[in-house]
XYZ file of C-alpha atoms in Angstrom:
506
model
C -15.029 17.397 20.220
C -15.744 14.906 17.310
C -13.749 12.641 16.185
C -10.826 13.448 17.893
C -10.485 17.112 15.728
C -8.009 18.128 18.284
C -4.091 18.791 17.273
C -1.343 17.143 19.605
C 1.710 19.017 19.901
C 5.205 16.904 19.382
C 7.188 16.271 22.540
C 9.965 18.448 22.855
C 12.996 15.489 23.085
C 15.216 17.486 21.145
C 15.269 14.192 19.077
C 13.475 15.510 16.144
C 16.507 15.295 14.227
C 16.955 17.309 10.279
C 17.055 16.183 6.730
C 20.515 15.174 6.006
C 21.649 13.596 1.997
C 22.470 10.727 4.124
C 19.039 10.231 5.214
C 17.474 11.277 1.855
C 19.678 8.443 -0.018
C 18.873 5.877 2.076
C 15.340 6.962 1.800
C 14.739 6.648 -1.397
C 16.666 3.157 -1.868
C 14.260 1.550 1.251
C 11.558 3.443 -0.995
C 12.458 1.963 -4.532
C 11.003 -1.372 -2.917
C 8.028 0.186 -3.777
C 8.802 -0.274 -7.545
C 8.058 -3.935 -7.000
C 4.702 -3.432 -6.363
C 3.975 -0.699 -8.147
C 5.377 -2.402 -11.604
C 3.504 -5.701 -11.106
C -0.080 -3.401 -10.174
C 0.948 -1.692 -13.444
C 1.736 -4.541 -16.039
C -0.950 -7.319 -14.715
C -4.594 -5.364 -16.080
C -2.208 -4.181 -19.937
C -0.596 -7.808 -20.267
C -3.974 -8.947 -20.047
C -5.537 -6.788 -23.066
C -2.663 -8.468 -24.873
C -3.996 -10.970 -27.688
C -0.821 -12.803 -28.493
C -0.710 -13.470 -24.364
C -4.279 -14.461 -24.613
C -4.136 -16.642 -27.429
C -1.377 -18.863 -25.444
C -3.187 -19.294 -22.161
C -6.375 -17.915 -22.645
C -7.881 -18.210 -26.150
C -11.746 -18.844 -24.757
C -11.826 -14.996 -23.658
C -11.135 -13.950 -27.230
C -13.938 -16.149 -28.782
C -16.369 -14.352 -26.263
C -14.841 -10.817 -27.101
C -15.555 -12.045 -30.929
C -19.328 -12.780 -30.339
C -22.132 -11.150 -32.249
C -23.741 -9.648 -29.030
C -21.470 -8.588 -25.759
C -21.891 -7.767 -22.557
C -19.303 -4.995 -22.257
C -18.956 -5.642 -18.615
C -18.711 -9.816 -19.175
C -16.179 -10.035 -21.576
C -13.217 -10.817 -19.070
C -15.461 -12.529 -16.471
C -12.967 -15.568 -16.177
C -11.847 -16.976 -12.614
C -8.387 -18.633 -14.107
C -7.555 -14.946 -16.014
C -8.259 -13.498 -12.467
C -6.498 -15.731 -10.379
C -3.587 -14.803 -12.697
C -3.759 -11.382 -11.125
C -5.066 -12.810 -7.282
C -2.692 -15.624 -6.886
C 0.306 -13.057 -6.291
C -2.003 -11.739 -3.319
C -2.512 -14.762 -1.717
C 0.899 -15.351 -1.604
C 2.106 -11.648 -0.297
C -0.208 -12.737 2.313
C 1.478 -15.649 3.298
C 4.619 -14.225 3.488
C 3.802 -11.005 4.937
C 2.492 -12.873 8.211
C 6.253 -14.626 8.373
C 7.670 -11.451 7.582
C 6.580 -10.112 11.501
C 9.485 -13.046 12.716
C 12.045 -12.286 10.005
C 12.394 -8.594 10.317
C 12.709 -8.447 13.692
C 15.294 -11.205 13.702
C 16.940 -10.379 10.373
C 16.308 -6.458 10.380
C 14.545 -3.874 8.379
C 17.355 -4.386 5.668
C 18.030 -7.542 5.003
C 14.292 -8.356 4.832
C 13.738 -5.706 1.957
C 17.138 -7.038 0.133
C 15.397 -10.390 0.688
C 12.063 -9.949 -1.099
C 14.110 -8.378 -3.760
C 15.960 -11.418 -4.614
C 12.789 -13.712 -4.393
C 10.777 -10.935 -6.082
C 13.707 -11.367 -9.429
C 12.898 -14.961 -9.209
C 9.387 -14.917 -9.731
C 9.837 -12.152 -12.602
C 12.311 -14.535 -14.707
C 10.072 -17.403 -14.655
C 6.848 -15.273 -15.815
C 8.721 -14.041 -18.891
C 9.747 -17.302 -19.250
C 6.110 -18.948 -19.232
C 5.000 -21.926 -20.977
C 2.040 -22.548 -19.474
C -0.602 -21.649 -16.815
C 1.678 -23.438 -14.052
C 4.798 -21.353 -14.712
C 3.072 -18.240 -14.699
C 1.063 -18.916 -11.626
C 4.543 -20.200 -9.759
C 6.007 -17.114 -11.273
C 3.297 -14.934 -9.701
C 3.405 -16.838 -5.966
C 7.178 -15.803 -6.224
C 6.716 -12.720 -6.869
C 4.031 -12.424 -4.318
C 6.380 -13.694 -1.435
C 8.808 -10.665 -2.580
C 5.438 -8.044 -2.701
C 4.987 -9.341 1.109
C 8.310 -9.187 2.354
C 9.187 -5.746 0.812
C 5.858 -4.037 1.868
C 6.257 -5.468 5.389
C 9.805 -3.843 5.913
C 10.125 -0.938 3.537
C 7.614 1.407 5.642
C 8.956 0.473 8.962
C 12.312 1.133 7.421
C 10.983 4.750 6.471
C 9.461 5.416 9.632
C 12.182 4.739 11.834
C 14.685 6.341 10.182
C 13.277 9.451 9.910
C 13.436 12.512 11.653
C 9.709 13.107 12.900
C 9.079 16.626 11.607
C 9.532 14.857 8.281
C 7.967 11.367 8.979
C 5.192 11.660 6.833
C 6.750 13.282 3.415
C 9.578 10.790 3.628
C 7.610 7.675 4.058
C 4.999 8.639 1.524
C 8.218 7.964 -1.103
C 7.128 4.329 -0.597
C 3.899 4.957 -2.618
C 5.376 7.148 -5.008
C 8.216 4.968 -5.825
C 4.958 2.427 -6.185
C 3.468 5.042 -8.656
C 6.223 5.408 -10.554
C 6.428 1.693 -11.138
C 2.457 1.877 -12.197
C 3.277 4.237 -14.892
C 6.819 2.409 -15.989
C 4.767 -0.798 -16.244
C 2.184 0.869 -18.142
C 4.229 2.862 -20.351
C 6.344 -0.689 -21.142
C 2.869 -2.647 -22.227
C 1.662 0.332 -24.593
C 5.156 -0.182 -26.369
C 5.061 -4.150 -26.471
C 1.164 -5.033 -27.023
C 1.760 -5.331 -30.774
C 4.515 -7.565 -30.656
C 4.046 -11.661 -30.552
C 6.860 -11.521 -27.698
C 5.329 -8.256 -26.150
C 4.006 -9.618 -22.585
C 6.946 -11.833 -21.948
C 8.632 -8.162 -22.359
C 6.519 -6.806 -19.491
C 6.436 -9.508 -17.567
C 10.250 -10.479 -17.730
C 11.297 -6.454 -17.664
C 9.973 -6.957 -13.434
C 13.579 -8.457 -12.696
C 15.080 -4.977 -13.182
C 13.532 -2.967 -10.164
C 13.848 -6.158 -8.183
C 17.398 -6.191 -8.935
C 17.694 -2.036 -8.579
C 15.941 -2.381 -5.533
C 18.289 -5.761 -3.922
C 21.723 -4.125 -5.152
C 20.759 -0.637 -3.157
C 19.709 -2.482 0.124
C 23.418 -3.501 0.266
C 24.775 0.162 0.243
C 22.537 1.227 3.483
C 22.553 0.737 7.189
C 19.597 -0.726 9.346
C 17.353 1.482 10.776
C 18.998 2.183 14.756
C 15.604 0.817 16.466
C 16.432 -2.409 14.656
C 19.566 -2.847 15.152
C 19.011 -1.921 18.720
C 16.709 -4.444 19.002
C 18.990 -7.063 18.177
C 21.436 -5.615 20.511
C 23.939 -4.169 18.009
C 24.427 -0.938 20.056
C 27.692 0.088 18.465
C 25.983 -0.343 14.791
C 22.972 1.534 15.786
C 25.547 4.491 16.882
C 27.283 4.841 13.646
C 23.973 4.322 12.070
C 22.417 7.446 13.845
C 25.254 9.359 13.543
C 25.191 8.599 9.549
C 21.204 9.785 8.993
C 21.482 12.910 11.802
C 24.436 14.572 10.490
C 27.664 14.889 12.368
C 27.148 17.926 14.534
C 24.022 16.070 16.003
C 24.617 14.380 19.501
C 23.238 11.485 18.863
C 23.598 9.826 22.194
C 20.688 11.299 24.308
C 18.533 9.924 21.211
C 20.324 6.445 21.391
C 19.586 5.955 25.337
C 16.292 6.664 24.203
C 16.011 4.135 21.704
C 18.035 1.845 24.000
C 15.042 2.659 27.426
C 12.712 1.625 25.045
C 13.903 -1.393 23.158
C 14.553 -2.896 27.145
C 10.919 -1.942 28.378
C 9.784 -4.154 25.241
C 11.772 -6.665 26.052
C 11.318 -6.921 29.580
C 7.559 -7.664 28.657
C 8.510 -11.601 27.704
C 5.216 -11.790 25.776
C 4.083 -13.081 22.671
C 3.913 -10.219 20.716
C 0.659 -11.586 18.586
C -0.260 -12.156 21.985
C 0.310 -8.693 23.280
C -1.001 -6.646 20.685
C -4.465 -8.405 21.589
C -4.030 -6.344 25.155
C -6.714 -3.956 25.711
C -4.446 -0.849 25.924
C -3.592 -1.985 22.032
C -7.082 -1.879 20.968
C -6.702 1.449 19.199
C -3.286 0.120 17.046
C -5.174 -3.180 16.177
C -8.050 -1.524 14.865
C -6.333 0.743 12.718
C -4.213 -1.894 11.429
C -6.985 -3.865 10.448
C -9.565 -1.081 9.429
C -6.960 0.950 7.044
C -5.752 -1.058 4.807
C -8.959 -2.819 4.719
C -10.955 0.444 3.697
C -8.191 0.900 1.391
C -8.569 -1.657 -0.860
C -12.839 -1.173 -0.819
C -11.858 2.444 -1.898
C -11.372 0.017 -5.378
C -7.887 1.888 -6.227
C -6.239 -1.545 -7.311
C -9.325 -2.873 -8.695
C -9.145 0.138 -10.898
C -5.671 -0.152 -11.680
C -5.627 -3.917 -12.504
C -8.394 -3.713 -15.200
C -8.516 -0.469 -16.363
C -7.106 -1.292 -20.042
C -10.087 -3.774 -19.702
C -12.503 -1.397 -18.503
C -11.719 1.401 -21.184
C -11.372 -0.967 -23.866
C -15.294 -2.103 -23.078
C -16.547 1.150 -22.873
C -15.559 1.811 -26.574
C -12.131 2.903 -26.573
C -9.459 0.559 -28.969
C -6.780 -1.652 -27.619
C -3.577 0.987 -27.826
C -6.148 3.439 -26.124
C -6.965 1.653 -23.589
C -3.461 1.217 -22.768
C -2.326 5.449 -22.709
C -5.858 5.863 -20.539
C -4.322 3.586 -18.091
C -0.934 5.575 -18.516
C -2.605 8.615 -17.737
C -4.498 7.522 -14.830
C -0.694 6.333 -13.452
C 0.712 9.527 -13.920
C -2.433 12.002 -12.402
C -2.037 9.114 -9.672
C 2.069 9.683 -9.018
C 1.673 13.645 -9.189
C -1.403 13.436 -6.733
C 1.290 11.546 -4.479
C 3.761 13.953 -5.092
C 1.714 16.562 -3.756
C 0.619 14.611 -0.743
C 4.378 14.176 0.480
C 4.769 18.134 0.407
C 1.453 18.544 2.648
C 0.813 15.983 4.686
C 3.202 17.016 7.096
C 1.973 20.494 7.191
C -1.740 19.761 7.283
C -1.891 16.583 8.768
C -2.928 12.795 7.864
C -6.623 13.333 8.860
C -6.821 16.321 6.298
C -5.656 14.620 3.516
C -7.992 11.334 4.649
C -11.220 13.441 4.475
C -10.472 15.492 1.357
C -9.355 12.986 -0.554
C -12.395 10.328 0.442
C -14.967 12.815 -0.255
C -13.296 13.416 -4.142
C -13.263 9.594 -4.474
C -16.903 9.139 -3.624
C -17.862 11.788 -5.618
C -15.989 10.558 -8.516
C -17.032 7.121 -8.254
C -20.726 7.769 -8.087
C -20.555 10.197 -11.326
C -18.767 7.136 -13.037
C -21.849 4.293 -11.951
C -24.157 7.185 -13.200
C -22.590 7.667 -16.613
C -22.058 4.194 -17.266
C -25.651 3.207 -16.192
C -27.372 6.485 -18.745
C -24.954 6.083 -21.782
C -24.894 1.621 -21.574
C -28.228 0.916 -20.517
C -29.370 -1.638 -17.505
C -27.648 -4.834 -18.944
C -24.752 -2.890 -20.666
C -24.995 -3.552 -24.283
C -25.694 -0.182 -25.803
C -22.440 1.375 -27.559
C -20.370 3.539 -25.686
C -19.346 6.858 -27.735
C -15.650 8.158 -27.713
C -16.906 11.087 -25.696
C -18.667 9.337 -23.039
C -15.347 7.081 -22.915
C -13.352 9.975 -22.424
C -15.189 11.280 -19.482
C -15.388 8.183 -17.784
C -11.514 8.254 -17.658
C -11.728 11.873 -16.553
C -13.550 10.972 -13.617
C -11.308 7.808 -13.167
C -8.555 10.007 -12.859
C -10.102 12.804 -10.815
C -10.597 9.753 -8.293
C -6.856 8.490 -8.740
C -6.287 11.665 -7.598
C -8.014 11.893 -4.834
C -6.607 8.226 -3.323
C -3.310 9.436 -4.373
C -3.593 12.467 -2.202
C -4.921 10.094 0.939
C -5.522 6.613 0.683
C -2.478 5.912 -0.842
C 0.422 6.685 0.461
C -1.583 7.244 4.303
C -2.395 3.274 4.359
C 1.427 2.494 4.277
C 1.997 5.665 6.805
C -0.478 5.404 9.462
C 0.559 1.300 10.723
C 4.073 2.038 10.143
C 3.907 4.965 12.455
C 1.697 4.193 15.431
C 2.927 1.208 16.888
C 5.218 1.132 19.867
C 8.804 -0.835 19.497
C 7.639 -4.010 20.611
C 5.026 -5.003 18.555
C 5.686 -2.630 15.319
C 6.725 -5.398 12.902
C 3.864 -7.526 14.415
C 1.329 -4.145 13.938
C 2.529 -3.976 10.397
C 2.288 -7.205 9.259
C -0.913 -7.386 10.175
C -1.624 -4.444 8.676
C -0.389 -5.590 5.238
C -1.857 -9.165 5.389
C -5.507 -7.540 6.051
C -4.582 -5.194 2.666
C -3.688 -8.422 0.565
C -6.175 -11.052 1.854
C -8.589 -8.417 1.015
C -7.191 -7.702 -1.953
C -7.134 -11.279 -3.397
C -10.772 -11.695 -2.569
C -11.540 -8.128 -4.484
C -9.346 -9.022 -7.500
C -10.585 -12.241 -7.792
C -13.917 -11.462 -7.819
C -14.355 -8.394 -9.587
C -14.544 -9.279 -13.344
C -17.627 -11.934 -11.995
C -19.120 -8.673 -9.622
C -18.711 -6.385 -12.427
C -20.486 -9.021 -14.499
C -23.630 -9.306 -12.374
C -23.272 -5.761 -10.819
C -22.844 -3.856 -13.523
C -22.666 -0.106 -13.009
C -23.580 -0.644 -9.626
C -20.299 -2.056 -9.023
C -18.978 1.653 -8.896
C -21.510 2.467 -6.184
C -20.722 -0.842 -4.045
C -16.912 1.023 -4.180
C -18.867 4.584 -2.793
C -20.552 3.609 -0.501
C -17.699 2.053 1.116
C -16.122 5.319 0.698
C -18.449 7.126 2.730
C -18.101 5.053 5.670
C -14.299 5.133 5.788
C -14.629 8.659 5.612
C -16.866 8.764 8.279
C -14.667 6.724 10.222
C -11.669 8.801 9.970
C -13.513 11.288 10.686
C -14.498 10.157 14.311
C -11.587 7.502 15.176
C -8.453 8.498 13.549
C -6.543 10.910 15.758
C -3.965 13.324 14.166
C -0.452 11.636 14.017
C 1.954 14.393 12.038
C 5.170 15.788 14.238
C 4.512 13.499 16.704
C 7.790 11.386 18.020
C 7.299 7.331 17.478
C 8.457 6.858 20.974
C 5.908 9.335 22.310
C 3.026 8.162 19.917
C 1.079 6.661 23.291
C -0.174 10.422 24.231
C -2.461 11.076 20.906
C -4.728 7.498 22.550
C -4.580 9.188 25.922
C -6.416 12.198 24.416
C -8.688 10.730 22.268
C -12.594 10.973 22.785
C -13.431 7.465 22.534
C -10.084 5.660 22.693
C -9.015 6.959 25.787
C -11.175 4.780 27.821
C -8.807 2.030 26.315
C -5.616 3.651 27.923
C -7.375 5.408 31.064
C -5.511 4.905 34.188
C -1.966 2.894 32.603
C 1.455 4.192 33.467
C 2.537 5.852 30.120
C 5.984 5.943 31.088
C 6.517 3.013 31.168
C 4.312 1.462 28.281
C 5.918 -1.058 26.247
């Protein structure tokens, strides 16, 4: 049985719980955190297109563009423009490894309203911006609010909702992220003409930040973290709250309580314990998911796609709707992956979805390479523009259907009590340490790599693919407190959990 192709049915705990509007509210507020990021992956690649924002900090970009013979795919090969994008990465990195610590003492909640408020910060001083020192500060800040909200938000999803529905209500985190995409998008089409337009975009990030702080106020914690920091009589009224009222929510709360006490009677480290060999499976998919993720190229894509389509022959304002449009097939590809992936499963979704991408990406490195020539100097006609952003977004699809919204699912989900924040923020500081090394090096790779670039991105495609298919056991309707039995029953993982007392693992 390859892979580990087999289905594991859910526990029957009679915990499984139904959609309440209590539950979908606070849903979709712990989602909206995904606005942050979603807005700032959005606005970075259009704000810098922008020639008045250019002229100010980076005026030696524009005398290259204006040469008499151009590389198309050298003309924003410039490590301080890139580290304008990267230096946000390194610091959601930072933080998102301190983030473990403060959202298990702080909560879910607080940690989420917290990255907001920082996240505000760093938006007000980048509209602000003077110079190349403001906006980088601007950028760290709003980097430690990236970390902090992408650390909590998921967990915050996961545990609050009723298994059966795990999947479709977490994947709101990356569609609340796609919606940003296409706001900030849709915000740097309007402004690009204007002298003032990027301080626009960049300023305008204060208002999810302060959306998304304002709405953590008017929800609970999650009942596992409030449990966990021994607020039993919170964590009632919180259950009672998302389950609905003619739920009996005690049986579940003894449940939550058994568990939260096993995990504590373990006194561990918990970077320590997650090193354990029964944890092998969780560590590896924290590191290897969001790791493939980001060599799927999604964000690379994203960040530079108004400077991608603008090389490849279409104009400044077009450039901008192509990367509108490749937001929006993006957000309705996620939209359909929260009505499926519950019925057909994560691994489903992984495997269709990373065989569209690779597809899609190898078509692009094939156009590019016939219609620019070797070294990329040959005009590009409207009509071979146009179908490379067909493609583009035939491949948005495709991650937004998988790779997307799965990365944020998959760590969130997996983990037991004890080491979950620890399991996801190491599964978010892999995604942005390998994400600042991508972002800062792509204008220099595509540079030097040319169309190959897109076929560096595909064949790192197939292997993740490959990898799902073999390693990544099915996860959907499957309790968080009973997610131990899908390791027990995998073909190569079990040998990692053979022979442990299950009952009783932490």
């Amino acid at each position: 049985m390859a892979g580990g192709s087999f289905a594991v049915d859910a526990p029957s705990n009679g915990f499984l719980g139904k959609i309440t509007l209590s539950v979908v509210i606070t849903c979709i507020v712990a989602a909206s955190s995904g606005l942050l990021f979603g807005y700032d992956v959005g606005i970075s690649g259009g704000v810098t297109t922008m020639v008045p924002f250019l002229e100010k900090f980076f005026p030696d970009i524009l005398r290259k563009a204006a040469g008499t013979e151009v590389n198309m795919y050298c003309v924003y090969d410039s490590q301080i423009l890139t580290l304008f994008t990267s230096s946000l990465y390194l610091a959601a990195l930072i933080s998102s490894l301190a983030a473990s610590r403060i959202t298990t003492a702080l909560g879910r909640r607080n940690t989420i309203i917290l990255g907001g408020a920082v996240f505000l910060a760093g938006g007000a001083i980048n509209g602000g911006a003077e110079n190349i020192a403001m906006l980088i500060l601007g950028r760290v800040l709003l980097g430690f609010g990236v970390g902090f909200t992408t650390q909590a938000a998921p967990l915050y999803l996961s545990e609050i909702a009723p298994a059966k529905w795990r999947g479709a209500l977490n994947t709101g985190f990356s569609f609340f992220l796609g919606i940003g995409v296409v706001v900030a998008s849709c915000i740097n089409y309007g402004s690009a003409k204007h002298t003032w337009g990027w301080r626009l975009s960049l300023g305008l990030a204060v208002v999810p930040a302060a959306v998304m702080t304002l709405g953590g106020f008017l929800i609970s914690d999650t009942p596992s973290s409030l449990i966990e920091r021994g607020k039993i009589d919170q964590a009632r009224i919180a259950l009672r709250k998302v389950r609905g009222s003619s739920i009996d929510v005690e049986p579940e709360l003894e449940e939550l309580i058994r568990w939260s006490q096993i995990a504590k009677s373990v006194e561990q480290e918990p970077f320590k314990t997650i090193f354990e060999r029964r944890y092998r499976p969780h560590l590896v998919m924290a590191f290897a998911i969001p790791f493939f993720q980001q060599l799927t190229g999604i964000n690379i894509v994203a960040f530079y796609s108004p400077n991608l389509f603008q090389s490849v022959g279409l104009g400044n304002d077009a450039a901008l709707l192509s990367a509108i449009i490749l937001g929006v097939v993006n957000l309705a590809s996620i939209l359909f992956s929260t009505f499926v992936v519950d019925r057909f499963g994560r691994r489903f979704l992984f495997i269709t979805g990373g065989i569209l991408m690779l597809v899609c990406q190898i078509a692009v490195s094939v156009l590019l390479a016939v219609v620019t020539g070797v070294h990329g100097t040959k005009d590009v006609s409207k009509g071979n523009a146009i179908l490379v952003l067909v493609l583009l977004c035939l491949y948005a699809a495709g991650f937004g259907c998988s790779w997307g919204p799965l990365t944020w699912l998959i760590p969130s989900e997996i983990f037991p009590l004890k080491i979950r924040t620890t399991g996801q923020s190491i599964a978010v500081g892999v995604q942005f340490i390998t994400l600042f090394v991508l972002s800062q090096t792509f204008l220099t790779m595509l540079c030097h790599f040319k169309f190959a670039a897109f076929l560096f991105y595909a064949g790192w495609i197939a292997v993740m693919t490959v990898f799902i298919i073999f390693f990544l056991p099915e996860t959907k309707g499957i309790p968080l407190e009973s997610m131990y039995t899908i390791w027990g029953k995998h073909w190569f993982w079990r040998r990692f959990v053979k022979g442990l007392d299950q009952d009783n693992l932490p």
